[in-house]
Structures are given as structure tokens and as C-alpha cells.
């Protein structure tokens, strides 16, 4: 015989627990506002006239409880603190994008200058300014030696020459061997590339861009 009494009690407890959690998560602390869902970073409760409505951010975006009341509350992960709210909805990747929304690096460690802006699952490839690399930690184009997943030497095609023992300089300058208007700055023995403007070339005697007429062996 099925223990209907025990089953009934168990069901009642489960329903009561669920209902209690549900009501608690839907409570409006104030008549108007947006509030976190305790364990989920891409969901939130919006209260209008004291009536709560649970909402879900577009996949790839997260709820920022510090967002202005007049701004869209779903923002990029670098702008949101998810401490204590680790759960998110499952990823919805497409052929182009790992998430529906976000910015993502394109290429490997030796090809760091491109990134993709994913908007509703459609990817748009963008280029950093020449010589800079996309930094996934900041969503900005940065010096490649400051980007953790970029090999600056391979990306720029230049390796800083070794320094003489006992003569350690934190910053050194080198004219590019194939372009006198281009030069490398070695910062702690890792390269960055720069370019002189029109009619200027890099003068190794002064470690700066100079009029091309003042630079030996340079013809533009």
C-alpha cells in the first residue's frame, strides 16, 4: 500500500519550501527599483508600484545592481561584480560567437590585434590600431606586452636584443630594420611599436622622430 500520508506531508513541505523561496525572491524592498536574484548574476527583479517581475538579461550580459536607474541594467561582465551570484543561464553560442553578446579576442597568441563584437549572436570583427593588441580583461586595445594572452615578440615580429651584462636599461629604442619611419621601444625587454609622422623618420642618434633629411640612410 502506498504511504499516502507521508507522501502528502512530503509534498506539502516541498511546496511550502518552494513557495517560501519564490515569495522571498519576488519581494520588493521598495515600490520602485531593480534588485538582484540571490544566486544568479544575469537575472534580476524589477519592481514597479510594488509589483515584482523577474527578468533575465540577454545571454552574455549580467545584471549590474550599481547601474543608474536611468540606464540599462544588463551590462558587460567586466563591469559587473558577480560575487555570491555565480550562476548564469546556459551559453547560446553561434557559428561566430561564444555568447550572444560580448567582446571576444580573435586569433591566437601571435595574432592579437583583432576582436569581435557579438550582438545578438552576430559577430563583427574589428581591428585595434596598428601595433596594439586586444585585452580581454579590459575590452580595450593595449600594448601587446601588457596583454596576458599575447606573445608580443611574435605579434610584432621583433625581439628585443639582449642587454650587455651590468648595463641594464628599462627602456631602449631601435629603428625597424625594414622601415625608417617605424621604431620599437623595448620596455623591460619586451617590444612596443611606434610610427613617425609624414616626412619624419626615427633618428637613432637622439632616440626620437626627426626630419627625414636628418636621418642617415632614410629615403621616403
PDB file of C-alpha atoms in Angstrom, residues 38-183:
ATOM      1  CA  UNK A  38      20.416  35.909  -4.796  1.00  0.00           C
ATOM      2  CA  UNK A  39      22.294  33.197  -6.706  1.00  0.00           C
ATOM      3  CA  UNK A  40      22.066  34.288 -10.358  1.00  0.00           C
ATOM      4  CA  UNK A  41      24.105  37.078 -11.939  1.00  0.00           C
ATOM      5  CA  UNK A  42      22.165  37.556 -15.155  1.00  0.00           C
ATOM      6  CA  UNK A  43      18.674  37.735 -13.606  1.00  0.00           C
ATOM      7  CA  UNK A  44      17.020  40.489 -11.591  1.00  0.00           C
ATOM      8  CA  UNK A  45      13.763  41.581 -10.044  1.00  0.00           C
ATOM      9  CA  UNK A  46      12.155  44.771 -11.312  1.00  0.00           C
ATOM     10  CA  UNK A  47       9.605  46.384  -9.015  1.00  0.00           C
ATOM     11  CA  UNK A  48       7.012  48.824 -10.352  1.00  0.00           C
ATOM     12  CA  UNK A  49       4.432  50.140  -7.885  1.00  0.00           C
ATOM     13  CA  UNK A  50       5.452  47.361  -5.528  1.00  0.00           C
ATOM     14  CA  UNK A  51       4.738  44.628  -8.078  1.00  0.00           C
ATOM     15  CA  UNK A  52       7.775  42.391  -8.722  1.00  0.00           C
ATOM     16  CA  UNK A  53       8.693  40.899 -12.078  1.00  0.00           C
ATOM     17  CA  UNK A  54      11.610  38.571 -12.581  1.00  0.00           C
ATOM     18  CA  UNK A  55      13.659  39.407 -15.686  1.00  0.00           C
ATOM     19  CA  UNK A  56      16.584  37.784 -17.451  1.00  0.00           C
ATOM     20  CA  UNK A  57      19.389  39.664 -19.173  1.00  0.00           C
ATOM     21  CA  UNK A  58      20.256  38.848 -22.788  1.00  0.00           C
ATOM     22  CA  UNK A  59      22.699  35.931 -22.783  1.00  0.00           C
ATOM     23  CA  UNK A  60      26.259  37.153 -22.319  1.00  0.00           C
ATOM     24  CA  UNK A  61      25.258  40.223 -20.289  1.00  0.00           C
ATOM     25  CA  UNK A  62      24.963  40.423 -16.498  1.00  0.00           C
ATOM     26  CA  UNK A  63      22.803  42.398 -14.094  1.00  0.00           C
ATOM     27  CA  UNK A  64      24.644  45.358 -12.590  1.00  0.00           C
ATOM     28  CA  UNK A  65      22.955  46.328  -9.348  1.00  0.00           C
ATOM     29  CA  UNK A  66      25.013  49.547  -9.299  1.00  0.00           C
ATOM     30  CA  UNK A  67      23.686  50.745 -12.643  1.00  0.00           C
ATOM     31  CA  UNK A  68      21.919  54.074 -12.715  1.00  0.00           C
ATOM     32  CA  UNK A  69      18.094  53.826 -12.557  1.00  0.00           C
ATOM     33  CA  UNK A  70      18.063  55.562 -15.938  1.00  0.00           C
ATOM     34  CA  UNK A  71      20.497  53.173 -17.658  1.00  0.00           C
ATOM     35  CA  UNK A  72      20.057  49.656 -18.999  1.00  0.00           C
ATOM     36  CA  UNK A  73      20.858  47.289 -16.092  1.00  0.00           C
ATOM     37  CA  UNK A  74      22.310  44.439 -18.181  1.00  0.00           C
ATOM     38  CA  UNK A  75      25.968  45.148 -18.885  1.00  0.00           C
ATOM     39  CA  UNK A  76      29.218  43.503 -19.951  1.00  0.00           C
ATOM     40  CA  UNK A  77      30.893  41.114 -17.486  1.00  0.00           C
ATOM     41  CA  UNK A  78      33.887  43.393 -16.844  1.00  0.00           C
ATOM     42  CA  UNK A  79      31.510  45.994 -15.408  1.00  0.00           C
ATOM     43  CA  UNK A  80      29.657  43.651 -13.055  1.00  0.00           C
ATOM     44  CA  UNK A  81      30.616  42.135  -9.690  1.00  0.00           C
ATOM     45  CA  UNK A  82      29.080  38.657  -9.511  1.00  0.00           C
ATOM     46  CA  UNK A  83      30.391  37.796  -6.050  1.00  0.00           C
ATOM     47  CA  UNK A  84      27.882  35.479  -4.408  1.00  0.00           C
ATOM     48  CA  UNK A  85      25.861  35.166  -7.623  1.00  0.00           C
ATOM     49  CA  UNK A  86      27.839  32.618  -9.668  1.00  0.00           C
ATOM     50  CA  UNK A  87      25.026  31.082 -11.700  1.00  0.00           C
ATOM     51  CA  UNK A  88      24.124  32.278 -15.209  1.00  0.00           C
ATOM     52  CA  UNK A  89      21.896  30.970 -17.946  1.00  0.00           C
ATOM     53  CA  UNK A  90      23.459  28.435 -20.360  1.00  0.00           C
ATOM     54  CA  UNK A  91      25.552  29.910 -23.173  1.00  0.00           C
ATOM     55  CA  UNK A  92      23.880  30.287 -26.546  1.00  0.00           C
ATOM     56  CA  UNK A  93      26.818  30.176 -28.980  1.00  0.00           C
ATOM     57  CA  UNK A  94      26.554  30.687 -32.714  1.00  0.00           C
ATOM     58  CA  UNK A  95      28.984  29.844 -35.510  1.00  0.00           C
ATOM     59  CA  UNK A  96      30.599  33.251 -34.968  1.00  0.00           C
ATOM     60  CA  UNK A  97      30.154  33.977 -31.270  1.00  0.00           C
ATOM     61  CA  UNK A  98      30.709  32.072 -27.992  1.00  0.00           C
ATOM     62  CA  UNK A  99      27.921  34.166 -26.427  1.00  0.00           C
ATOM     63  CA  UNK A 100      25.050  36.204 -27.824  1.00  0.00           C
ATOM     64  CA  UNK A 101      26.587  39.451 -26.566  1.00  0.00           C
ATOM     65  CA  UNK A 102      30.132  40.475 -25.682  1.00  0.00           C
ATOM     66  CA  UNK A 103      33.591  41.317 -26.939  1.00  0.00           C
ATOM     67  CA  UNK A 104      35.971  38.469 -27.729  1.00  0.00           C
ATOM     68  CA  UNK A 105      39.552  38.158 -28.948  1.00  0.00           C
ATOM     69  CA  UNK A 106      40.112  36.838 -32.462  1.00  0.00           C
ATOM     70  CA  UNK A 107      43.272  34.867 -33.256  1.00  0.00           C
ATOM     71  CA  UNK A 108      45.991  33.136 -31.282  1.00  0.00           C
ATOM     72  CA  UNK A 109      48.914  34.479 -29.200  1.00  0.00           C
ATOM     73  CA  UNK A 110      50.771  35.645 -32.292  1.00  0.00           C
ATOM     74  CA  UNK A 111      47.723  37.341 -33.844  1.00  0.00           C
ATOM     75  CA  UNK A 112      46.372  39.634 -31.151  1.00  0.00           C
ATOM     76  CA  UNK A 113      45.183  42.723 -33.000  1.00  0.00           C
ATOM     77  CA  UNK A 114      41.593  41.792 -33.759  1.00  0.00           C
ATOM     78  CA  UNK A 115      38.475  41.313 -31.671  1.00  0.00           C
ATOM     79  CA  UNK A 116      34.839  40.512 -32.276  1.00  0.00           C
ATOM     80  CA  UNK A 117      31.809  42.422 -31.113  1.00  0.00           C
ATOM     81  CA  UNK A 118      28.931  39.962 -30.769  1.00  0.00           C
ATOM     82  CA  UNK A 119      25.475  41.498 -30.973  1.00  0.00           C
ATOM     83  CA  UNK A 120      22.567  39.078 -30.720  1.00  0.00           C
ATOM     84  CA  UNK A 121      24.790  36.248 -31.909  1.00  0.00           C
ATOM     85  CA  UNK A 122      26.144  38.100 -34.949  1.00  0.00           C
ATOM     86  CA  UNK A 123      29.877  38.822 -34.875  1.00  0.00           C
ATOM     87  CA  UNK A 124      31.555  41.954 -36.216  1.00  0.00           C
ATOM     88  CA  UNK A 125      35.351  41.773 -36.470  1.00  0.00           C
ATOM     89  CA  UNK A 126      37.202  44.963 -35.536  1.00  0.00           C
ATOM     90  CA  UNK A 127      40.889  45.912 -35.690  1.00  0.00           C
ATOM     91  CA  UNK A 128      42.961  47.518 -32.978  1.00  0.00           C
ATOM     92  CA  UNK A 129      45.179  50.433 -34.048  1.00  0.00           C
ATOM     93  CA  UNK A 130      48.328  49.104 -35.679  1.00  0.00           C
ATOM     94  CA  UNK A 131      50.699  47.630 -33.126  1.00  0.00           C
ATOM     95  CA  UNK A 132      48.159  47.318 -30.315  1.00  0.00           C
ATOM     96  CA  UNK A 133      46.510  44.132 -29.055  1.00  0.00           C
ATOM     97  CA  UNK A 134      43.032  43.413 -27.736  1.00  0.00           C
ATOM     98  CA  UNK A 135      42.958  42.974 -23.974  1.00  0.00           C
ATOM     99  CA  UNK A 136      40.109  40.670 -22.933  1.00  0.00           C
ATOM    100  CA  UNK A 137      40.451  41.796 -19.325  1.00  0.00           C
ATOM    101  CA  UNK A 138      39.641  45.435 -20.131  1.00  0.00           C
ATOM    102  CA  UNK A 139      37.874  45.292 -23.528  1.00  0.00           C
ATOM    103  CA  UNK A 140      40.463  47.793 -24.778  1.00  0.00           C
ATOM    104  CA  UNK A 141      43.327  47.823 -27.247  1.00  0.00           C
ATOM    105  CA  UNK A 142      46.582  47.888 -25.298  1.00  0.00           C
ATOM    106  CA  UNK A 143      50.328  47.470 -25.666  1.00  0.00           C
ATOM    107  CA  UNK A 144      50.826  43.778 -26.506  1.00  0.00           C
ATOM    108  CA  UNK A 145      53.343  43.265 -23.688  1.00  0.00           C
ATOM    109  CA  UNK A 146      50.547  44.175 -21.238  1.00  0.00           C
ATOM    110  CA  UNK A 147      48.115  41.618 -22.684  1.00  0.00           C
ATOM    111  CA  UNK A 148      48.388  38.302 -20.891  1.00  0.00           C
ATOM    112  CA  UNK A 149      47.416  36.062 -23.809  1.00  0.00           C
ATOM    113  CA  UNK A 150      49.513  37.852 -26.447  1.00  0.00           C
ATOM    114  CA  UNK A 151      53.081  36.991 -27.462  1.00  0.00           C
ATOM    115  CA  UNK A 152      54.410  40.496 -28.157  1.00  0.00           C
ATOM    116  CA  UNK A 153      57.575  39.254 -29.915  1.00  0.00           C
ATOM    117  CA  UNK A 154      55.663  37.029 -32.338  1.00  0.00           C
ATOM    118  CA  UNK A 155      52.872  39.530 -32.892  1.00  0.00           C
ATOM    119  CA  UNK A 156      55.162  42.481 -33.689  1.00  0.00           C
ATOM    120  CA  UNK A 157      57.809  40.397 -35.454  1.00  0.00           C
ATOM    121  CA  UNK A 158      60.584  41.850 -33.303  1.00  0.00           C
ATOM    122  CA  UNK A 159      62.574  40.541 -30.373  1.00  0.00           C
ATOM    123  CA  UNK A 160      64.449  42.956 -28.152  1.00  0.00           C
ATOM    124  CA  UNK A 161      68.215  42.353 -28.400  1.00  0.00           C
ATOM    125  CA  UNK A 162      69.860  41.047 -25.233  1.00  0.00           C
ATOM    126  CA  UNK A 163      71.439  43.622 -22.971  1.00  0.00           C
ATOM    127  CA  UNK A 164      75.069  43.657 -22.000  1.00  0.00           C
ATOM    128  CA  UNK A 165      75.722  42.304 -18.544  1.00  0.00           C
ATOM    129  CA  UNK A 166      75.810  45.081 -15.978  1.00  0.00           C
ATOM    130  CA  UNK A 167      74.197  47.629 -18.320  1.00  0.00           C
ATOM    131  CA  UNK A 168      70.502  47.032 -17.763  1.00  0.00           C
ATOM    132  CA  UNK A 169      68.274  49.765 -19.172  1.00  0.00           C
ATOM    133  CA  UNK A 170      64.493  49.576 -18.538  1.00  0.00           C
ATOM    134  CA  UNK A 171      63.701  51.372 -21.828  1.00  0.00           C
ATOM    135  CA  UNK A 172      65.550  51.079 -25.139  1.00  0.00           C
ATOM    136  CA  UNK A 173      64.853  52.284 -28.693  1.00  0.00           C
ATOM    137  CA  UNK A 174      65.512  50.552 -32.025  1.00  0.00           C
ATOM    138  CA  UNK A 175      64.737  51.614 -35.570  1.00  0.00           C
ATOM    139  CA  UNK A 176      62.856  48.963 -37.526  1.00  0.00           C
ATOM    140  CA  UNK A 177      65.220  47.263 -39.988  1.00  0.00           C
ATOM    141  CA  UNK A 178      62.702  47.465 -42.838  1.00  0.00           C
ATOM    142  CA  UNK A 179      61.132  50.894 -42.262  1.00  0.00           C
ATOM    143  CA  UNK A 180      62.944  54.019 -41.063  1.00  0.00           C
ATOM    144  CA  UNK A 181      59.661  55.648 -40.036  1.00  0.00           C
ATOM    145  CA  UNK A 182      58.928  52.789 -37.677  1.00  0.00           C
ATOM    146  CA  UNK A 183      60.677  52.063 -34.410  1.00  0.00           C
TER     147      UNK A 183
END
